[in-house]
Amino acid sequence: MNWWDLRTALRLNSKIRAASAAFLILFAAGCGLPSYSYLDEPSVIDYGSSNKVGFNAADGSGVDGYIIYYKIYADGDEDIDDDEDRFDASYYDDDSIPDGTTVPESLSFEKMAWAGVSSYTTPVIGYDGDDDVVLDFTSSINQDSGNDPVLYIDGSSMSSSMGIPGRGVKDSDSLYKRFVQDYDFDDSDLDSTITGGSTIKIQIAFVAISYGLDASTLDSSMSVPVYLGTVYQTNFEETEDN
């Protein structure tokens, strides 16, 4: 091969490499692969044994709101502690919790919705400020006579503007069910150990994830999931849909 042929071959090889790199970039962009590592996570507020869970809003920019997950357990279920461990970085070999929705969904957590509506919103809680966000079940402990839980932001009820926190399963009218007085024992978000025959006590665990959407690229971003704790309901039994 003479010098001219060698130089031509090198140029062609360089163009092929550049075209391949460009293709890979376009392919990745076209797939709409979400990125999760850019958002700060919320920080849990520890209420101890009280019947509410909450978090301090994430510090960093780019947060449009929060996705909330929940899981319902029979009180005393050993899975409660085991599941909580999965939201601790020390559980993982690299001390890093998987970003986004991977952990809660792998543990069969459900996305929280708004009671009485027919479709999800993303984020569930659309709030980009820096105040506390609280789910208060204080008046919901007795499921037989309790009231719906209330979402508070900076101490103000969001019921009129955002709605009533609801479960991720629907009733016969295809509307999301309530956390109080709206259960069937075959609901998909109830553990198989929760069955009819007697009134029991249940625990509901909650997890929060920061969520953001880039307005120019429409790429979504999420933080790591944060375990908020559990709330209780006593006298739990099957009820008619509201």
mmCIF file of C-alpha atoms in Angstrom:
data_model
loop_
_atom_site.group_PDB
_atom_site.id
_atom_site.type_symbol
_atom_site.label_atom_id
_atom_site.label_comp_id
_atom_site.label_asym_id
_atom_site.label_seq_id
_atom_site.Cartn_x
_atom_site.Cartn_y
_atom_site.Cartn_z
ATOM 1 C CA MET A 1 0.000 0.000 0.000
ATOM 2 C CA ASN A 2 1.418 3.442 -0.993
ATOM 3 C CA TRP A 3 1.228 6.556 1.137
ATOM 4 C CA TRP A 4 -1.857 7.891 -0.640
ATOM 5 C CA ASP A 5 -3.784 4.653 -0.111
ATOM 6 C CA LEU A 6 -2.737 4.505 3.565
ATOM 7 C CA ARG A 7 -3.845 8.086 4.233
ATOM 8 C CA THR A 8 -7.170 7.472 2.465
ATOM 9 C CA ALA A 9 -7.742 4.325 4.520
ATOM 10 C CA LEU A 10 -7.008 6.168 7.775
ATOM 11 C CA ARG A 11 -9.418 8.954 6.865
ATOM 12 C CA LEU A 12 -12.140 6.435 5.993
ATOM 13 C CA ASN A 13 -11.626 4.596 9.279
ATOM 14 C CA SER A 14 -11.867 7.864 11.184
ATOM 15 C CA LYS A 15 -15.131 8.740 9.434
ATOM 16 C CA ILE A 16 -16.573 5.322 10.238
ATOM 17 C CA ARG A 17 -15.711 5.730 13.918
ATOM 18 C CA ALA A 18 -17.248 9.198 14.018
ATOM 19 C CA ALA A 19 -20.402 8.007 12.291
ATOM 20 C CA SER A 20 -20.695 5.084 14.690
ATOM 21 C CA ALA A 21 -20.374 7.374 17.711
ATOM 22 C CA ALA A 22 -22.984 9.739 16.312
ATOM 23 C CA PHE A 23 -25.333 6.830 15.675
ATOM 24 C CA LEU A 24 -24.979 5.594 19.242
ATOM 25 C CA ILE A 25 -25.722 9.057 20.629
ATOM 26 C CA LEU A 26 -28.796 9.432 18.427
ATOM 27 C CA PHE A 27 -29.925 5.909 19.265
ATOM 28 C CA ALA A 28 -29.691 6.575 23.010
ATOM 29 C CA ALA A 29 -31.518 9.868 22.660
ATOM 30 C CA GLY A 30 -34.192 8.294 20.492
ATOM 31 C CA CYS A 31 -34.852 5.599 23.073
ATOM 32 C CA GLY A 32 -35.758 8.250 25.609
ATOM 33 C CA LEU A 33 -33.736 6.517 28.301
ATOM 34 C CA PRO A 34 -34.461 8.240 31.649
ATOM 35 C CA SER A 35 -31.652 9.635 33.768
ATOM 36 C CA TYR A 36 -32.008 9.363 37.516
ATOM 37 C CA SER A 37 -28.789 10.568 39.094
ATOM 38 C CA TYR A 38 -29.131 14.347 38.893
ATOM 39 C CA LEU A 39 -31.772 15.053 41.525
ATOM 40 C CA ASP A 40 -31.292 15.351 45.270
ATOM 41 C CA GLU A 41 -33.539 13.139 47.356
ATOM 42 C CA PRO A 42 -35.959 14.410 50.011
ATOM 43 C CA SER A 43 -34.968 13.856 53.646
ATOM 44 C CA VAL A 44 -37.267 11.929 55.948
ATOM 45 C CA ILE A 45 -38.946 13.575 58.947
ATOM 46 C CA ASP A 46 -38.930 11.139 61.873
ATOM 47 C CA TYR A 47 -42.219 11.277 63.754
ATOM 48 C CA GLY A 48 -41.459 8.250 65.894
ATOM 49 C CA SER A 49 -44.671 6.425 66.731
ATOM 50 C CA SER A 50 -47.125 9.089 65.534
ATOM 51 C CA ASN A 51 -49.488 8.315 62.701
ATOM 52 C CA LYS A 52 -47.996 10.506 60.006
ATOM 53 C CA VAL A 53 -45.030 10.437 57.630
ATOM 54 C CA GLY A 54 -43.280 13.268 55.880
ATOM 55 C CA PHE A 55 -40.146 14.695 54.341
ATOM 56 C CA ASN A 56 -38.186 17.874 53.899
ATOM 57 C CA ALA A 57 -38.171 18.962 50.267
ATOM 58 C CA ALA A 58 -35.045 18.173 48.256
ATOM 59 C CA ASP A 59 -32.325 20.824 48.316
ATOM 60 C CA GLY A 60 -31.158 20.789 44.694
ATOM 61 C CA SER A 61 -32.665 22.383 41.606
ATOM 62 C CA GLY A 62 -34.653 20.623 38.911
ATOM 63 C CA VAL A 63 -37.274 19.071 41.198
ATOM 64 C CA ASP A 64 -40.834 19.442 39.891
ATOM 65 C CA GLY A 65 -42.394 17.299 42.597
ATOM 66 C CA TYR A 66 -42.453 13.850 44.163
ATOM 67 C CA ILE A 67 -43.610 10.352 43.334
ATOM 68 C CA ILE A 68 -45.019 8.553 46.372
ATOM 69 C CA TYR A 69 -45.144 4.772 46.762
ATOM 70 C CA TYR A 70 -46.949 2.792 49.445
ATOM 71 C CA LYS A 71 -47.324 -0.821 50.585
ATOM 72 C CA ILE A 72 -49.950 -2.323 52.905
ATOM 73 C CA TYR A 73 -48.940 -4.998 55.422
ATOM 74 C CA ALA A 74 -50.718 -6.967 58.118
ATOM 75 C CA ASP A 75 -49.354 -5.633 61.409
ATOM 76 C CA GLY A 76 -46.404 -7.743 62.547
ATOM 77 C CA ASP A 77 -45.530 -8.951 59.032
ATOM 78 C CA GLU A 78 -41.799 -9.757 59.004
ATOM 79 C CA ASP A 79 -41.510 -8.294 55.490
ATOM 80 C CA ILE A 80 -41.911 -4.774 56.923
ATOM 81 C CA ASP A 81 -38.411 -4.694 58.399
ATOM 82 C CA ASP A 82 -36.883 -6.639 55.506
ATOM 83 C CA ASP A 83 -38.345 -4.221 52.965
ATOM 84 C CA GLU A 84 -37.202 -1.184 54.946
ATOM 85 C CA ASP A 85 -33.624 -2.485 54.840
ATOM 86 C CA ARG A 86 -33.688 -2.317 51.040
ATOM 87 C CA PHE A 87 -33.924 1.485 51.252
ATOM 88 C CA ASP A 88 -30.701 1.717 53.296
ATOM 89 C CA ALA A 89 -27.485 2.221 51.335
ATOM 90 C CA SER A 90 -25.634 -0.176 53.660
ATOM 91 C CA TYR A 91 -27.772 -3.028 52.282
ATOM 92 C CA TYR A 92 -25.888 -2.822 48.976
ATOM 93 C CA ASP A 93 -22.313 -3.913 48.294
ATOM 94 C CA ASP A 94 -21.416 -0.529 46.826
ATOM 95 C CA ASP A 95 -23.347 1.447 49.497
ATOM 96 C CA SER A 96 -25.535 2.873 46.747
ATOM 97 C CA ILE A 97 -29.321 2.556 46.572
ATOM 98 C CA PRO A 98 -30.561 2.023 42.996
ATOM 99 C CA ASP A 99 -31.985 5.263 41.617
ATOM 100 C CA GLY A 100 -35.581 5.818 40.598
ATOM 101 C CA THR A 101 -38.464 3.407 40.972
ATOM 102 C CA THR A 102 -36.543 0.114 40.814
ATOM 103 C CA VAL A 103 -36.512 -0.750 44.523
ATOM 104 C CA PRO A 104 -40.133 0.062 45.466
ATOM 105 C CA GLU A 105 -41.523 -1.643 42.372
ATOM 106 C CA SER A 106 -39.383 -4.749 42.935
ATOM 107 C CA LEU A 107 -40.897 -4.955 46.446
ATOM 108 C CA SER A 108 -44.473 -4.629 45.098
ATOM 109 C CA PHE A 109 -45.034 -1.100 46.365
ATOM 110 C CA GLU A 110 -47.840 0.743 44.548
ATOM 111 C CA LYS A 111 -47.857 4.355 43.367
ATOM 112 C CA MET A 112 -50.010 6.638 45.449
ATOM 113 C CA ALA A 113 -52.771 8.363 43.490
ATOM 114 C CA TRP A 114 -55.545 10.842 44.268
ATOM 115 C CA ALA A 115 -58.801 9.348 45.512
ATOM 116 C CA GLY A 116 -61.766 9.669 43.186
ATOM 117 C CA VAL A 117 -59.826 10.374 39.981
ATOM 118 C CA SER A 118 -59.252 8.019 37.058
ATOM 119 C CA SER A 119 -55.631 8.632 36.019
ATOM 120 C CA TYR A 120 -52.231 9.234 37.563
ATOM 121 C CA THR A 121 -50.394 12.512 37.602
ATOM 122 C CA THR A 122 -46.599 12.587 37.403
ATOM 123 C CA PRO A 123 -45.311 13.737 39.750
ATOM 124 C CA VAL A 124 -48.066 12.733 42.175
ATOM 125 C CA ILE A 125 -47.249 15.711 44.396
ATOM 126 C CA GLY A 126 -46.453 18.618 42.109
ATOM 127 C CA TYR A 127 -44.446 20.849 44.431
ATOM 128 C CA ASP A 128 -41.068 22.476 43.745
ATOM 129 C CA GLY A 129 -40.690 24.558 46.929
ATOM 130 C CA ASP A 130 -38.559 24.002 50.009
ATOM 131 C CA ASP A 131 -41.131 23.330 52.747
ATOM 132 C CA ASP A 132 -42.110 20.154 54.609
ATOM 133 C CA VAL A 133 -44.494 17.703 52.925
ATOM 134 C CA VAL A 134 -46.573 15.587 55.321
ATOM 135 C CA LEU A 135 -49.104 12.765 54.926
ATOM 136 C CA ASP A 136 -51.228 12.895 58.076
ATOM 137 C CA PHE A 137 -53.255 9.800 59.060
ATOM 138 C CA THR A 138 -53.976 11.000 62.599
ATOM 139 C CA SER A 139 -57.758 10.971 61.994
ATOM 140 C CA SER A 140 -57.561 7.783 59.945
ATOM 141 C CA ILE A 141 -56.255 5.330 62.553
ATOM 142 C CA ASN A 142 -59.642 3.726 63.158
ATOM 143 C CA GLN A 143 -60.545 2.513 59.694
ATOM 144 C CA ASP A 144 -64.102 1.766 60.729
ATOM 145 C CA SER A 145 -64.894 5.385 61.646
ATOM 146 C CA GLY A 146 -61.857 7.357 60.493
ATOM 147 C CA ASN A 147 -61.524 10.249 58.062
ATOM 148 C CA ASP A 148 -59.397 10.450 54.932
ATOM 149 C CA PRO A 149 -55.708 11.310 55.365
ATOM 150 C CA VAL A 150 -54.598 14.866 54.615
ATOM 151 C CA LEU A 151 -51.592 16.094 52.663
ATOM 152 C CA TYR A 152 -49.965 19.137 54.273
ATOM 153 C CA ILE A 153 -47.309 21.358 52.711
ATOM 154 C CA ASP A 154 -45.744 23.889 55.075
ATOM 155 C CA GLY A 155 -48.584 23.188 57.500
ATOM 156 C CA SER A 156 -51.369 23.966 55.018
ATOM 157 C CA SER A 157 -53.905 21.371 53.871
ATOM 158 C CA MET A 158 -53.716 20.633 50.150
ATOM 159 C CA SER A 159 -57.099 18.887 49.980
ATOM 160 C CA SER A 160 -58.840 21.638 48.010
ATOM 161 C CA SER A 161 -56.034 22.165 45.491
ATOM 162 C CA MET A 162 -54.487 18.694 45.074
ATOM 163 C CA GLY A 163 -57.104 16.302 46.438
ATOM 164 C CA ILE A 164 -57.307 13.427 48.918
ATOM 165 C CA PRO A 165 -54.349 10.982 48.956
ATOM 166 C CA GLY A 166 -55.561 7.742 47.412
ATOM 167 C CA ARG A 167 -54.463 4.204 46.675
ATOM 168 C CA GLY A 168 -53.224 2.825 43.353
ATOM 169 C CA VAL A 169 -56.187 0.503 42.767
ATOM 170 C CA LYS A 170 -59.563 1.372 41.283
ATOM 171 C CA ASP A 171 -63.173 0.755 42.261
ATOM 172 C CA SER A 172 -66.001 -0.419 40.019
ATOM 173 C CA ASP A 173 -66.304 3.095 38.600
ATOM 174 C CA SER A 174 -62.598 3.049 37.565
ATOM 175 C CA LEU A 175 -61.702 5.686 40.151
ATOM 176 C CA TYR A 176 -58.772 5.353 42.548
ATOM 177 C CA LYS A 177 -59.781 4.102 45.992
ATOM 178 C CA ARG A 178 -59.350 5.762 49.360
ATOM 179 C CA PHE A 179 -57.000 4.760 52.157
ATOM 180 C CA VAL A 180 -59.944 4.651 54.586
ATOM 181 C CA GLN A 181 -63.246 2.742 54.301
ATOM 182 C CA ASP A 182 -62.742 1.627 50.702
ATOM 183 C CA TYR A 183 -61.309 -1.906 50.689
ATOM 184 C CA ASP A 184 -62.078 -5.313 49.211
ATOM 185 C CA PHE A 185 -60.019 -8.258 50.394
ATOM 186 C CA ASP A 186 -59.148 -9.115 46.785
ATOM 187 C CA ASP A 187 -57.679 -5.649 46.096
ATOM 188 C CA SER A 188 -54.318 -6.041 44.353
ATOM 189 C CA ASP A 189 -52.497 -3.819 46.859
ATOM 190 C CA LEU A 190 -53.426 -6.003 49.845
ATOM 191 C CA ASP A 191 -51.078 -8.781 50.915
ATOM 192 C CA SER A 192 -52.521 -12.271 50.549
ATOM 193 C CA THR A 193 -52.285 -12.721 54.330
ATOM 194 C CA ILE A 194 -54.902 -9.982 54.818
ATOM 195 C CA THR A 195 -58.185 -11.863 54.554
ATOM 196 C CA GLY A 196 -61.719 -11.637 55.862
ATOM 197 C CA GLY A 197 -63.087 -13.224 59.004
ATOM 198 C CA SER A 198 -61.842 -10.856 61.676
ATOM 199 C CA THR A 199 -60.877 -7.237 62.127
ATOM 200 C CA ILE A 200 -57.130 -6.688 62.193
ATOM 201 C CA LYS A 201 -54.545 -3.935 62.313
ATOM 202 C CA ILE A 202 -52.576 -2.953 59.217
ATOM 203 C CA GLN A 203 -49.457 -0.880 58.552
ATOM 204 C CA ILE A 204 -48.962 1.233 55.443
ATOM 205 C CA ALA A 205 -45.373 2.072 54.476
ATOM 206 C CA PHE A 206 -44.522 5.096 52.313
ATOM 207 C CA VAL A 207 -41.568 5.975 50.058
ATOM 208 C CA ALA A 208 -40.813 9.297 48.335
ATOM 209 C CA ILE A 209 -38.766 9.986 45.178
ATOM 210 C CA SER A 210 -37.841 13.419 43.800
ATOM 211 C CA TYR A 211 -38.963 13.840 40.179
ATOM 212 C CA GLY A 212 -38.065 16.346 37.486
ATOM 213 C CA LEU A 213 -38.733 16.832 33.776
ATOM 214 C CA ASP A 214 -36.414 18.794 31.482
ATOM 215 C CA ALA A 215 -38.697 21.131 29.538
ATOM 216 C CA SER A 216 -36.372 21.278 26.521
ATOM 217 C CA THR A 217 -35.514 17.576 26.148
ATOM 218 C CA LEU A 218 -38.476 15.990 27.985
ATOM 219 C CA ASP A 219 -36.010 13.704 29.763
ATOM 220 C CA SER A 220 -37.210 12.650 33.207
ATOM 221 C CA SER A 221 -34.938 12.554 36.239
ATOM 222 C CA MET A 222 -35.385 10.943 39.641
ATOM 223 C CA SER A 223 -33.564 10.687 42.936
ATOM 224 C CA VAL A 224 -32.961 7.590 44.999
ATOM 225 C CA PRO A 225 -36.067 6.390 46.895
ATOM 226 C CA VAL A 226 -36.423 7.472 50.533
ATOM 227 C CA TYR A 227 -38.290 5.309 53.051
ATOM 228 C CA LEU A 228 -40.599 7.542 55.106
ATOM 229 C CA GLY A 229 -41.944 5.045 57.632
ATOM 230 C CA THR A 230 -45.350 3.512 58.351
ATOM 231 C CA VAL A 231 -48.779 4.531 59.583
ATOM 232 C CA TYR A 232 -51.435 2.308 61.184
ATOM 233 C CA GLN A 233 -55.083 1.503 60.762
ATOM 234 C CA THR A 234 -56.997 -0.506 63.359
ATOM 235 C CA ASN A 235 -60.307 -2.355 63.070
ATOM 236 C CA PHE A 236 -59.417 -3.081 59.465
ATOM 237 C CA GLU A 237 -62.113 -4.907 57.519
ATOM 238 C CA GLU A 238 -63.638 -5.133 54.078
ATOM 239 C CA THR A 239 -65.848 -2.189 53.202
ATOM 240 C CA GLU A 240 -68.091 -1.155 50.368
ATOM 241 C CA ASP A 241 -66.695 1.138 47.677
ATOM 242 C CA ASN A 242 -67.396 4.787 48.298
#
